[in-house]
Coordinates of C-alpha atoms in Angstrom, one line a residue:
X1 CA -9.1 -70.2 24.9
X2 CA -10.2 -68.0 21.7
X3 CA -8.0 -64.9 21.3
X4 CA -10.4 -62.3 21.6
X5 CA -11.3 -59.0 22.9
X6 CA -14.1 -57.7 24.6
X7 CA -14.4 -54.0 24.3
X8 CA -17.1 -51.0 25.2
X9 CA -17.8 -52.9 28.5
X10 CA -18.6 -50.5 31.7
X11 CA -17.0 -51.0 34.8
X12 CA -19.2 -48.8 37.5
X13 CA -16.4 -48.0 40.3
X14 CA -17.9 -48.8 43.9
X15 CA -16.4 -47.0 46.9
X16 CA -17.4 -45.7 50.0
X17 CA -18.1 -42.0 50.8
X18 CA -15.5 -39.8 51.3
X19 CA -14.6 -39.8 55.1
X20 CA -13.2 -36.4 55.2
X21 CA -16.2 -34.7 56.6
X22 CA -17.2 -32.0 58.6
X23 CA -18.6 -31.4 62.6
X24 CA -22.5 -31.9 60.8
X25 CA -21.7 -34.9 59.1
X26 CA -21.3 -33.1 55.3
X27 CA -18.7 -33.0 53.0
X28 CA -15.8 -30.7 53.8
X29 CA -13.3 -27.9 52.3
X30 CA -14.4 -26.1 48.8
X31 CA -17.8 -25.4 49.4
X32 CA -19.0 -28.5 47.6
X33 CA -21.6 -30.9 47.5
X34 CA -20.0 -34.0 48.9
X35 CA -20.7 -36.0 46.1
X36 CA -19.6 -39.3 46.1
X37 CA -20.0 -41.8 43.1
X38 CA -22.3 -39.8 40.8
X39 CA -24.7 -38.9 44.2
X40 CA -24.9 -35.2 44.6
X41 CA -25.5 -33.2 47.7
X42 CA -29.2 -34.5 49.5
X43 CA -31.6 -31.9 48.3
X44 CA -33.6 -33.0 51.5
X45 CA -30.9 -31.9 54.4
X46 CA -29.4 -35.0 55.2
X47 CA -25.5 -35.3 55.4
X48 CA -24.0 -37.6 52.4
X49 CA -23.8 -40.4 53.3
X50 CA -25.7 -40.1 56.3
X51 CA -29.3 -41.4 57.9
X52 CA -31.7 -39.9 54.8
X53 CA -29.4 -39.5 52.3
X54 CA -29.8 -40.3 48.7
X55 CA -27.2 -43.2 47.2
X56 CA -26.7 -45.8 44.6
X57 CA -25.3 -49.0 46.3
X58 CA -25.1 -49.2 50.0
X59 CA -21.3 -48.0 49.8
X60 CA -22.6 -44.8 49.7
X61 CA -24.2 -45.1 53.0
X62 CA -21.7 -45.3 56.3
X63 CA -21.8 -47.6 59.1
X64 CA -24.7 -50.2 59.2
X65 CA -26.7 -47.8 57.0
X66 CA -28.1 -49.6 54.1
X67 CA -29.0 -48.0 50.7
X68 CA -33.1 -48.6 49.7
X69 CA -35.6 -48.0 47.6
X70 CA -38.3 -46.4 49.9
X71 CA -40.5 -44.3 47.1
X72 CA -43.9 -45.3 45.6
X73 CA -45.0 -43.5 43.1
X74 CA -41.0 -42.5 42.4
X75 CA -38.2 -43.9 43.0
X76 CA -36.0 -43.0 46.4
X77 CA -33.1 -44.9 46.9
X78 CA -31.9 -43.6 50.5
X79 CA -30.0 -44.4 53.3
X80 CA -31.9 -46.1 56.0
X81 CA -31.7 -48.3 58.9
X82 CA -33.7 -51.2 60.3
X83 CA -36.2 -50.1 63.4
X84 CA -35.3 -51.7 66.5
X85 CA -37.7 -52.6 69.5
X86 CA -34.5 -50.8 71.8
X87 CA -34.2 -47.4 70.5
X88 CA -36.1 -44.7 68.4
X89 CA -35.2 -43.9 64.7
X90 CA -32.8 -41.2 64.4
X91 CA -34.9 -37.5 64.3
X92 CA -37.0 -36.8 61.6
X93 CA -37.6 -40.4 61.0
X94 CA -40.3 -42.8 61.7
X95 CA -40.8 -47.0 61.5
X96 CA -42.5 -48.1 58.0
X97 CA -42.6 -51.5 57.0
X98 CA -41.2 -52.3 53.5
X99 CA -42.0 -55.5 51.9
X100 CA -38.6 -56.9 50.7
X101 CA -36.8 -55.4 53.6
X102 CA -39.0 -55.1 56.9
X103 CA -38.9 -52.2 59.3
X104 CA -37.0 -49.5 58.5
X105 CA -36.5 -46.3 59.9
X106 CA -37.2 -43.5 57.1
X107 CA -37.2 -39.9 56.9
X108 CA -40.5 -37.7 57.6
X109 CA -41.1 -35.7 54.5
X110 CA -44.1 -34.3 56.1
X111 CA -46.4 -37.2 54.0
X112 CA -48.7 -37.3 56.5
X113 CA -51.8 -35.9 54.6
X114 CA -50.7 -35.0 51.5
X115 CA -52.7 -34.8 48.5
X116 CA -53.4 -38.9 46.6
X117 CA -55.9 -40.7 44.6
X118 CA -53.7 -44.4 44.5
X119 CA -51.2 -45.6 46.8
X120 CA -48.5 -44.0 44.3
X121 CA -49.3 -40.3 45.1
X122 CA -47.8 -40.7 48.7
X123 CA -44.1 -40.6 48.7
X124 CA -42.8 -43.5 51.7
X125 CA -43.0 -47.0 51.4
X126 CA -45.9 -48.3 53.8
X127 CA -47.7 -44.9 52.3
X128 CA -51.1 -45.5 52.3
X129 CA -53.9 -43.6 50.2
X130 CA -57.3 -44.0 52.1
X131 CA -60.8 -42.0 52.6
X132 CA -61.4 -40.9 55.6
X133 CA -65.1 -41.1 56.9
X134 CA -66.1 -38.0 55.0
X135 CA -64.6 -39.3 51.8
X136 CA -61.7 -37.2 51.4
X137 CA -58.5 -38.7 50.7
X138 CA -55.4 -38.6 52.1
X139 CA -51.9 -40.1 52.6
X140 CA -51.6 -41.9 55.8
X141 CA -48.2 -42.8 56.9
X142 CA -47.9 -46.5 58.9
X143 CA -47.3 -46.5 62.9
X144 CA -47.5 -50.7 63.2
X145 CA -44.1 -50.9 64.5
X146 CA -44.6 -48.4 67.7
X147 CA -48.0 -46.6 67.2
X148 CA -46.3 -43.6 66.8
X149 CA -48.0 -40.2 64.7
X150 CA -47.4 -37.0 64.1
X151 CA -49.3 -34.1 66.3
X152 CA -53.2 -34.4 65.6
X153 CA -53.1 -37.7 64.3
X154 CA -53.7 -41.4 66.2
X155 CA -52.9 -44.6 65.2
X156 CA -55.8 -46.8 64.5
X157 CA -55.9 -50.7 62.7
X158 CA -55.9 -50.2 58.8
X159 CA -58.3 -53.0 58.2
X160 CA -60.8 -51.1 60.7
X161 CA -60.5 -47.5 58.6
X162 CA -62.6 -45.7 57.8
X163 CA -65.6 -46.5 60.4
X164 CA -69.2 -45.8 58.8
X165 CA -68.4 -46.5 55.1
X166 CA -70.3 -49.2 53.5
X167 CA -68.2 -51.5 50.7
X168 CA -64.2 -50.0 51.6
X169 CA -63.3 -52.9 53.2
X170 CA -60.8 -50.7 55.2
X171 CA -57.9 -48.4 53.7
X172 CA -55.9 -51.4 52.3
X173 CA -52.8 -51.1 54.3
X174 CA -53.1 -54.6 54.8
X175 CA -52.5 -55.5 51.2
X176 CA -48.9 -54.1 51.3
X177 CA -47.6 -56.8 49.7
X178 CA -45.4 -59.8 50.5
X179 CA -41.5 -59.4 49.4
X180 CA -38.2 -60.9 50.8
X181 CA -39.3 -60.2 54.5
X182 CA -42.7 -61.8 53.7
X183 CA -45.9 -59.9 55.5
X184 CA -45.7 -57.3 58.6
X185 CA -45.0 -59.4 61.7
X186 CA -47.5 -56.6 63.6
X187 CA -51.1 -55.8 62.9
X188 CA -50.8 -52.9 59.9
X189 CA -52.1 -49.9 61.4
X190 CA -52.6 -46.3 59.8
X191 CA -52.2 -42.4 61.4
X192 CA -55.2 -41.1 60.3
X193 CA -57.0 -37.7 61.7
X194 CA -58.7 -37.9 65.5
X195 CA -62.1 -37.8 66.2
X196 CA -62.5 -39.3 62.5
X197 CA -62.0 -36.3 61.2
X198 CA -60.4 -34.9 57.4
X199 CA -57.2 -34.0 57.6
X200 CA -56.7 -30.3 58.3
X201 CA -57.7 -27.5 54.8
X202 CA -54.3 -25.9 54.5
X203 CA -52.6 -24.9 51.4
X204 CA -51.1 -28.5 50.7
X205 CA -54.4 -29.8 50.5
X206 CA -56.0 -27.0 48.6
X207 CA -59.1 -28.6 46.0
X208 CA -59.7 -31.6 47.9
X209 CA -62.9 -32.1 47.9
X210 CA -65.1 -34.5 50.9
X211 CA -68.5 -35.0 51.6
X212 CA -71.0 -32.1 52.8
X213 CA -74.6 -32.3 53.5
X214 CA -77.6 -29.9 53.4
X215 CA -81.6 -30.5 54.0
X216 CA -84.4 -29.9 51.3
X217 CA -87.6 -30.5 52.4
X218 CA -87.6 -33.8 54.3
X219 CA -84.6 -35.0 52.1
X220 CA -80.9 -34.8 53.5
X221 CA -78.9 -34.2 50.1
X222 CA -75.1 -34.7 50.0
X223 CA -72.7 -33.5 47.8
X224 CA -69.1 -31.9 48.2
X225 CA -67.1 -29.4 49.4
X226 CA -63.5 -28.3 48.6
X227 CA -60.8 -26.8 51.1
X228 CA -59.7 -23.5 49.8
X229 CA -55.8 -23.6 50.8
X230 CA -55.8 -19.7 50.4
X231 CA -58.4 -19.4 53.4
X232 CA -57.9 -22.8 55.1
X233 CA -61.5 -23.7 55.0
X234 CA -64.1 -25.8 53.5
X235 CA -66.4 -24.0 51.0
X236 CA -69.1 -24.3 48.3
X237 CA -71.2 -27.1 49.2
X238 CA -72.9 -28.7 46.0
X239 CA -75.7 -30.3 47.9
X240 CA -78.9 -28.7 48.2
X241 CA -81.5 -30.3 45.8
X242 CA -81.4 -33.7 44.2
X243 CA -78.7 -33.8 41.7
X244 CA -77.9 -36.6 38.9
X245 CA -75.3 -39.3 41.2
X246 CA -72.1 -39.1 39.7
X247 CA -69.1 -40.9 42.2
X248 CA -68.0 -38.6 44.3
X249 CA -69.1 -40.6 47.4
X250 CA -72.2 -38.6 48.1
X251 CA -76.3 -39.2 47.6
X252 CA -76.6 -36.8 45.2
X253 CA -79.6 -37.9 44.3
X254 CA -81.0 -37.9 48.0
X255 CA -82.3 -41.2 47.6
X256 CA -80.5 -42.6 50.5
X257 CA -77.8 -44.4 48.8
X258 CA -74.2 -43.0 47.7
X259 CA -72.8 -43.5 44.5
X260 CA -75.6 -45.8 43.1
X261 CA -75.4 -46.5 39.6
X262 CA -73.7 -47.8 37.1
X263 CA -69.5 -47.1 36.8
X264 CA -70.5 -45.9 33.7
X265 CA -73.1 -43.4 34.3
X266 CA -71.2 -42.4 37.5
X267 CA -68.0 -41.4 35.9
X268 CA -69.4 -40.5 32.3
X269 CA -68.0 -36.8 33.2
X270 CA -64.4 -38.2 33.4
X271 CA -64.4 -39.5 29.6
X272 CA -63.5 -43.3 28.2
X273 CA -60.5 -44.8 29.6
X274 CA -58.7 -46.3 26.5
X275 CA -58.7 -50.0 26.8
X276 CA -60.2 -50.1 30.2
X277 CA -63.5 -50.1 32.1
X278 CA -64.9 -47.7 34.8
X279 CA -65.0 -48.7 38.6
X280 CA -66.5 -46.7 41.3
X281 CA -64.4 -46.7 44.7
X282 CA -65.6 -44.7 47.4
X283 CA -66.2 -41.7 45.7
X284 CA -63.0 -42.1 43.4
X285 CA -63.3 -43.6 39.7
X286 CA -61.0 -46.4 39.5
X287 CA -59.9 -48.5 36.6
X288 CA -62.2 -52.0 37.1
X289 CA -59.8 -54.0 34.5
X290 CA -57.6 -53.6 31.8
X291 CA -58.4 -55.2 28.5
X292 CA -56.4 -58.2 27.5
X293 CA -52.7 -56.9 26.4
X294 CA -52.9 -53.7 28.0
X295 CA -51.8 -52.1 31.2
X296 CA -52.1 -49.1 33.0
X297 CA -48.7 -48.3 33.5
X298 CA -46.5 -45.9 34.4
X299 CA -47.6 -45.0 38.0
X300 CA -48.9 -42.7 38.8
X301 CA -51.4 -42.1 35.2
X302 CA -54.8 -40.7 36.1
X303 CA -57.4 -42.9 35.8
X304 CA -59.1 -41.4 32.8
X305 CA -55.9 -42.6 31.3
X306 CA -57.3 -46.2 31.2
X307 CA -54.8 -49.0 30.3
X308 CA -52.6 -47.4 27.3
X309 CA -49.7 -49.9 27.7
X310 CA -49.8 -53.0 25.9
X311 CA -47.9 -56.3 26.6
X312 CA -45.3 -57.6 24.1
X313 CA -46.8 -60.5 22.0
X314 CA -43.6 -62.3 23.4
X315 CA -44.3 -61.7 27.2
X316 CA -43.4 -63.7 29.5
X317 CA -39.8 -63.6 28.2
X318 CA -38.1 -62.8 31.8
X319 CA -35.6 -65.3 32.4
X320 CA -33.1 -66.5 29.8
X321 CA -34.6 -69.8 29.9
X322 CA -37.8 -68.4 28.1
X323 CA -35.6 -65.8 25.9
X324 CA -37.4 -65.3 22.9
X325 CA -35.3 -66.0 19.8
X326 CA -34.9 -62.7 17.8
X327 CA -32.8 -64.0 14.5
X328 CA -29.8 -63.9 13.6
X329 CA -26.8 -61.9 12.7
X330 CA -23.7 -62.7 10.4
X331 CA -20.4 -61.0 9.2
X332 CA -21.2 -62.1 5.1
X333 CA -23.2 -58.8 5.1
X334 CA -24.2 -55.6 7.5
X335 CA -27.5 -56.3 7.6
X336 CA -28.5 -55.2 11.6
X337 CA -31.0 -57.3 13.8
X338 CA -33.7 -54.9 15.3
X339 CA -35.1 -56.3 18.8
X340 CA -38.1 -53.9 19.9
X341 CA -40.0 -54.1 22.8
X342 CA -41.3 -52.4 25.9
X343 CA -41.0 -52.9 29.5
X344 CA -44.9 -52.7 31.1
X345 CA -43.9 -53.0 34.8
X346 CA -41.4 -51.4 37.5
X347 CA -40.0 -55.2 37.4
X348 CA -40.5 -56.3 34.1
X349 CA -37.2 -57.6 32.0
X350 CA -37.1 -58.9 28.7
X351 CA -34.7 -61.4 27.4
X352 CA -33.6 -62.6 23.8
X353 CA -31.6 -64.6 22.5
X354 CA -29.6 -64.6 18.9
X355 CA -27.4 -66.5 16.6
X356 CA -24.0 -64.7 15.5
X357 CA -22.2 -66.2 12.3
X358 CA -18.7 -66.3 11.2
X359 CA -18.1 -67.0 7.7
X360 CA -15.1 -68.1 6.0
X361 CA -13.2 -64.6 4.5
X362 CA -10.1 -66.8 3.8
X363 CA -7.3 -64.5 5.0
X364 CA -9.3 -61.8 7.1
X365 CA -12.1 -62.4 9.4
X366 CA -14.6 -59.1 10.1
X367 CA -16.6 -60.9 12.7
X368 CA -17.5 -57.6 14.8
X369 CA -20.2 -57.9 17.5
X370 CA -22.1 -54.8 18.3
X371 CA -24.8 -54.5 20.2
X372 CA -26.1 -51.1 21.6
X373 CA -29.9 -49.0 22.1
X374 CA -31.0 -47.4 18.7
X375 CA -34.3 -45.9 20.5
X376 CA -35.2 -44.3 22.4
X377 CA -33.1 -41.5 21.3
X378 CA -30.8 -39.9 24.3
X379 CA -31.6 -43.2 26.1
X380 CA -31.2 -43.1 29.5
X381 CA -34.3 -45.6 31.0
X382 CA -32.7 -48.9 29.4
X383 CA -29.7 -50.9 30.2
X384 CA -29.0 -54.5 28.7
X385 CA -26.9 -57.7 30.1
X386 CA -25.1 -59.9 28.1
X387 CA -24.3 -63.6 28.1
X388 CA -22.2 -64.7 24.9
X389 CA -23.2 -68.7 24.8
X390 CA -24.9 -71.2 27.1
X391 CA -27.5 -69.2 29.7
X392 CA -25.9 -68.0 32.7
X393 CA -25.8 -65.2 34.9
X394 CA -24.5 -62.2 33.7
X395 CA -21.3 -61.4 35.3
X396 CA -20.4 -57.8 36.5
X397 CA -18.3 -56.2 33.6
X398 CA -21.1 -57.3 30.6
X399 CA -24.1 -56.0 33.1
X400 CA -26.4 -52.8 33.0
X401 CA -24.4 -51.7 29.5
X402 CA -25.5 -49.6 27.1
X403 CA -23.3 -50.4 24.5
X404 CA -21.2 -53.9 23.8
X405 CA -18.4 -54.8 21.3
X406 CA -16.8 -58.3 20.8
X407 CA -13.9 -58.7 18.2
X408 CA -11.9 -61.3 16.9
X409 CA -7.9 -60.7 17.9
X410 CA -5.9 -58.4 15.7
X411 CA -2.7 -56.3 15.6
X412 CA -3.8 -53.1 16.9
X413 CA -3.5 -50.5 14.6
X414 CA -4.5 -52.3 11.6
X415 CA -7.9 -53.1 9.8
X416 CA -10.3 -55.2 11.3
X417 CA -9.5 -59.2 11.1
X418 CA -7.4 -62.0 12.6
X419 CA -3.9 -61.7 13.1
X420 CA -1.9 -64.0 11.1
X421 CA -1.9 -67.5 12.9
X422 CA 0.8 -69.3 11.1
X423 CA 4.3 -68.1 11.5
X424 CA 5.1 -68.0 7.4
X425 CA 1.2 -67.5 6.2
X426 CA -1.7 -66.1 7.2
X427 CA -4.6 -68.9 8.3
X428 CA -7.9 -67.8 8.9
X429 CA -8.9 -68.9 12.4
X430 CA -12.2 -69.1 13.8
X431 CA -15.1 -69.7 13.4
X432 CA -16.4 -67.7 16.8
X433 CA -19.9 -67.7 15.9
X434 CA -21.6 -67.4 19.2
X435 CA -25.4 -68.3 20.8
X436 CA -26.0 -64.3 22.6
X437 CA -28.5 -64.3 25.2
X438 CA -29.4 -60.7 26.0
X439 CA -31.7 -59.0 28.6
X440 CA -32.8 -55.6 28.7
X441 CA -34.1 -54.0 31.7
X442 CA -34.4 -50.4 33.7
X443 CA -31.4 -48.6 34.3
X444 CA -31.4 -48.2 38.4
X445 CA -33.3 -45.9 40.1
X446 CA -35.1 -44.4 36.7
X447 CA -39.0 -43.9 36.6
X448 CA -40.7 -46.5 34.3
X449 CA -42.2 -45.5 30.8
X450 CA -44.0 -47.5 28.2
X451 CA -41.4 -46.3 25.8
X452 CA -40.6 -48.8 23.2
X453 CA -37.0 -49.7 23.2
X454 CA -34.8 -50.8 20.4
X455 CA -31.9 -53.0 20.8
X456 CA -29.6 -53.2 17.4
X457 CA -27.1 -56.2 16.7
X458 CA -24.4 -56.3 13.7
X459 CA -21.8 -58.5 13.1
X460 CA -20.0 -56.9 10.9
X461 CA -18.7 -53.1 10.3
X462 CA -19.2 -52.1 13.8
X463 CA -16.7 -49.3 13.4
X464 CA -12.6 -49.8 14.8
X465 CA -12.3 -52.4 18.0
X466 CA -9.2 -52.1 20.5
X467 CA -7.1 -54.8 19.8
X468 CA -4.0 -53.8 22.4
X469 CA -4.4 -57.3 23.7
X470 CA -3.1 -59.5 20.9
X471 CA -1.9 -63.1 21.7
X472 CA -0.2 -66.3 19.6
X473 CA -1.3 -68.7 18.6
X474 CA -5.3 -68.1 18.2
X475 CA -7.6 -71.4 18.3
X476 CA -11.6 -71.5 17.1
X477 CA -13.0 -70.7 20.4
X478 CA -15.6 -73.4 19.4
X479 CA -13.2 -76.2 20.0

């Protein structure tokens, strides 16, 4: 084997909580959080380490718990539980089905209702954001596992909600998506308000607007209302006399149809989405498509946003099969190899590949592999994996790094290069020159940006490597 030395590589430690605890389940003695393995105290009253808990890895979470990603719009690794047909989930908790997992049991952060446009403004996985018959919208949490909703609310099919509005082709609770545990084994079903109703005016809801109506002459005009969260009412009805339709789900022109129009003309008051077009949804302007190259990423942008994100020219380049070759990099001379790119989805990888060189320097050898994030600056969204040769799968110790060094062998303590080889002359060993297959990706449980990365490589003048693991006789790790 090549006498080398890989250096700069994080290890992340994995252990479970701490079982000294107290009578409620927290951390005990001090006065301290309870943090365990970088997870502070749960800013949301759950005992580390407990049912609702935040965590990393699922060694943070006790017993059967299991650690999982149960955000939308933001991330919310948390320690949860499977439902189960015998017993309720723990209090404070409800059933929600998550699309790579199943049921689980997750906590109640009073979601039911809460303010949305998209899907990504509600905060639990099985979230959904529909209108209700009088247009406002609203966060409606799922009940298919048991029917179960919070006071005020019923449980009623997704695909059938809301009754009376033409073109929604229901909430879209349906469409929430197909992962590991493949569709919901029950019909999707929705809490939504009784009586089909709005959700209640109250100060979390304050400036949502719905549908209002008021006579002129013979005509029945619509327009909208807004809660006032101060007063916990609805107030200032716009409709009155025909109005120009804009999409806000009403006839404001009282000519019997909503919303009728162009996407343009209707949501000309919200301004030009950059690379996108206009789509009118149920009183909501939507973006209809992106144009080629772009996206409209990071949830959760505002529509008027459009698509500002564009796709690397390289894309698809998410497996190391497909790596796209960057260059190459070689100890002759410190010129660095830039990689740039961006990362335009919450799963979105990218994956290079480049060739190292090591020349012939007759009795030294400077062959220093470096590879680490020159941008952003105070990085903390990107990690990188790295394979040095054939494709393979990134083993623990060269995964989510930041920074990577590989040097040839040397007596620690001296100048980079090769320890002597021969036992009366020094014989220049190598080469090493290596294939590097490298993929960048999200560091866990950060929120997605469409900030451009750049990864830097040298081979040469990396700075000082640790060679405390020196070793006779050295071979070229080639043969």
């Amino acid at each position: 084997m090549a006498c080398a030395k890989d250096a700069g590589i994080e290890d992340v430690g994995k252990g479970k909580p701490d079982a000294s605890t107290d009578g409620s389940g927290g951390a005990s003695g001090g006065g301290g959080s309870g943090a365990v393995g970088g997870i502070g105290a749960s800013d949301g009253g759950w005992p580390i380490g407990k049912f609702g808990s935040p965590c990393q890895l699922d060694d943070h979470c006790e017993g059967d718990l299991i650690c999982v990603n149960i955000g939308q719009g933001a991330p919310a690794l948390t320690c949860v539980t499977p439902c189960d047909e015998s017993k309720a989930c723990p209090n404070g908790a409800y059933c929600a089905f998550h699309p790579d997992k199943g049921y689980l049991c997750v906590p109640d952060k009073g979601n039911q209702c809460d303010k949305c446009i998209t899907n990504a403004d509600c905060q639990n996985v099985g979230d959904v954001c529909t209108p209700s018959p009088n247009v406002d919208r609203f966060c409606a949490r799922d009940c298919s596992f048991d029917g179960q909703c919070p006071s005020g609310m019923t449980c009623v099919t997704a695909d059938g909600y809301p009754p009376g509005l033409p073109g929604t082709g229901g909430s879209g609770a349906a469409d929430a998506g197909v992962g590991e545990a493949g569709p919901p084994s029950k019909t999707p079903r929705i809490c939504v308000p009784q009586n089909d109703e709005s959700c209640p005016c109250n100060s979390d809801r304050d400036g949502v607007k719905r549908r209002c109506t008021q006579t002129s002459g013979t005509l029945v005009c619509e327009g909208t209302e807004a809660c006032n969260g101060s007063s916990g009412k609805w107030e200032g009805c716009t409709a009155g006399t025909p109005q120009p339709e804009t999409c806000d789900g009403a006839d404001n022109d009282c000519n019997g149809t909503p919303d009728d129009g162009t996407p343009a003309e209707l949501c000309a008051s919200q301004g030009n989405p950059v690379h996108a077009t206009w789509a009118c949804n149920v009183g909501v302007c939507e973006i209809a498509s992106c144009d080629s190259g772009w996206v409209n990423y990071p949830p959760p942008l505002p529509p008027s946003a459009g698509c500002p994100c564009e796709i690397g020219a390289d894309e698809p380049n998410n497996s190391c099969g497909n790596a796209t070759a960057a260059g190459s990099v070689t100890d002759a001379n410190t010129t660095a190899l830039n990689i740039t790119g961006r990362l335009t989805s919450d799963a979105d990888e990218d994956w290079y590949s480049f060739d190292t060189v090591d020349s012939d320097e007759g009795s030294t050898n400077s062959y220093h592999i470096k590879i680490g994030f020159s941008a952003p600056a105070n990085n903390s969204e990107f990690v990188f994996d790295v394979v040095r040769g054939a494709c393979k799968v990134p083993d623990a110790k060269h995964s989510n790094l930041t920074d990577y060094d590989w040097c040839v062998d040397g007596s620690k303590g001296t100048d980079l290069g090769e320890k002597s080889c021969g036992p009366t002359a020094p014989i220049h060993c190598g080469p090493h020159g290596k294939k590097y297959h490298v993929r960048v990706k999200r560091a866990i449980g950060v929120a997605g940006t469409c900030a451009q990365y750049t990864l830097t490589v040298t081979a040469k003048g990396g700075g000082t490597c640790d060679f405390s693991q020196t070793c006779d006789p050295q071979v070229d790790e080639n043969l």
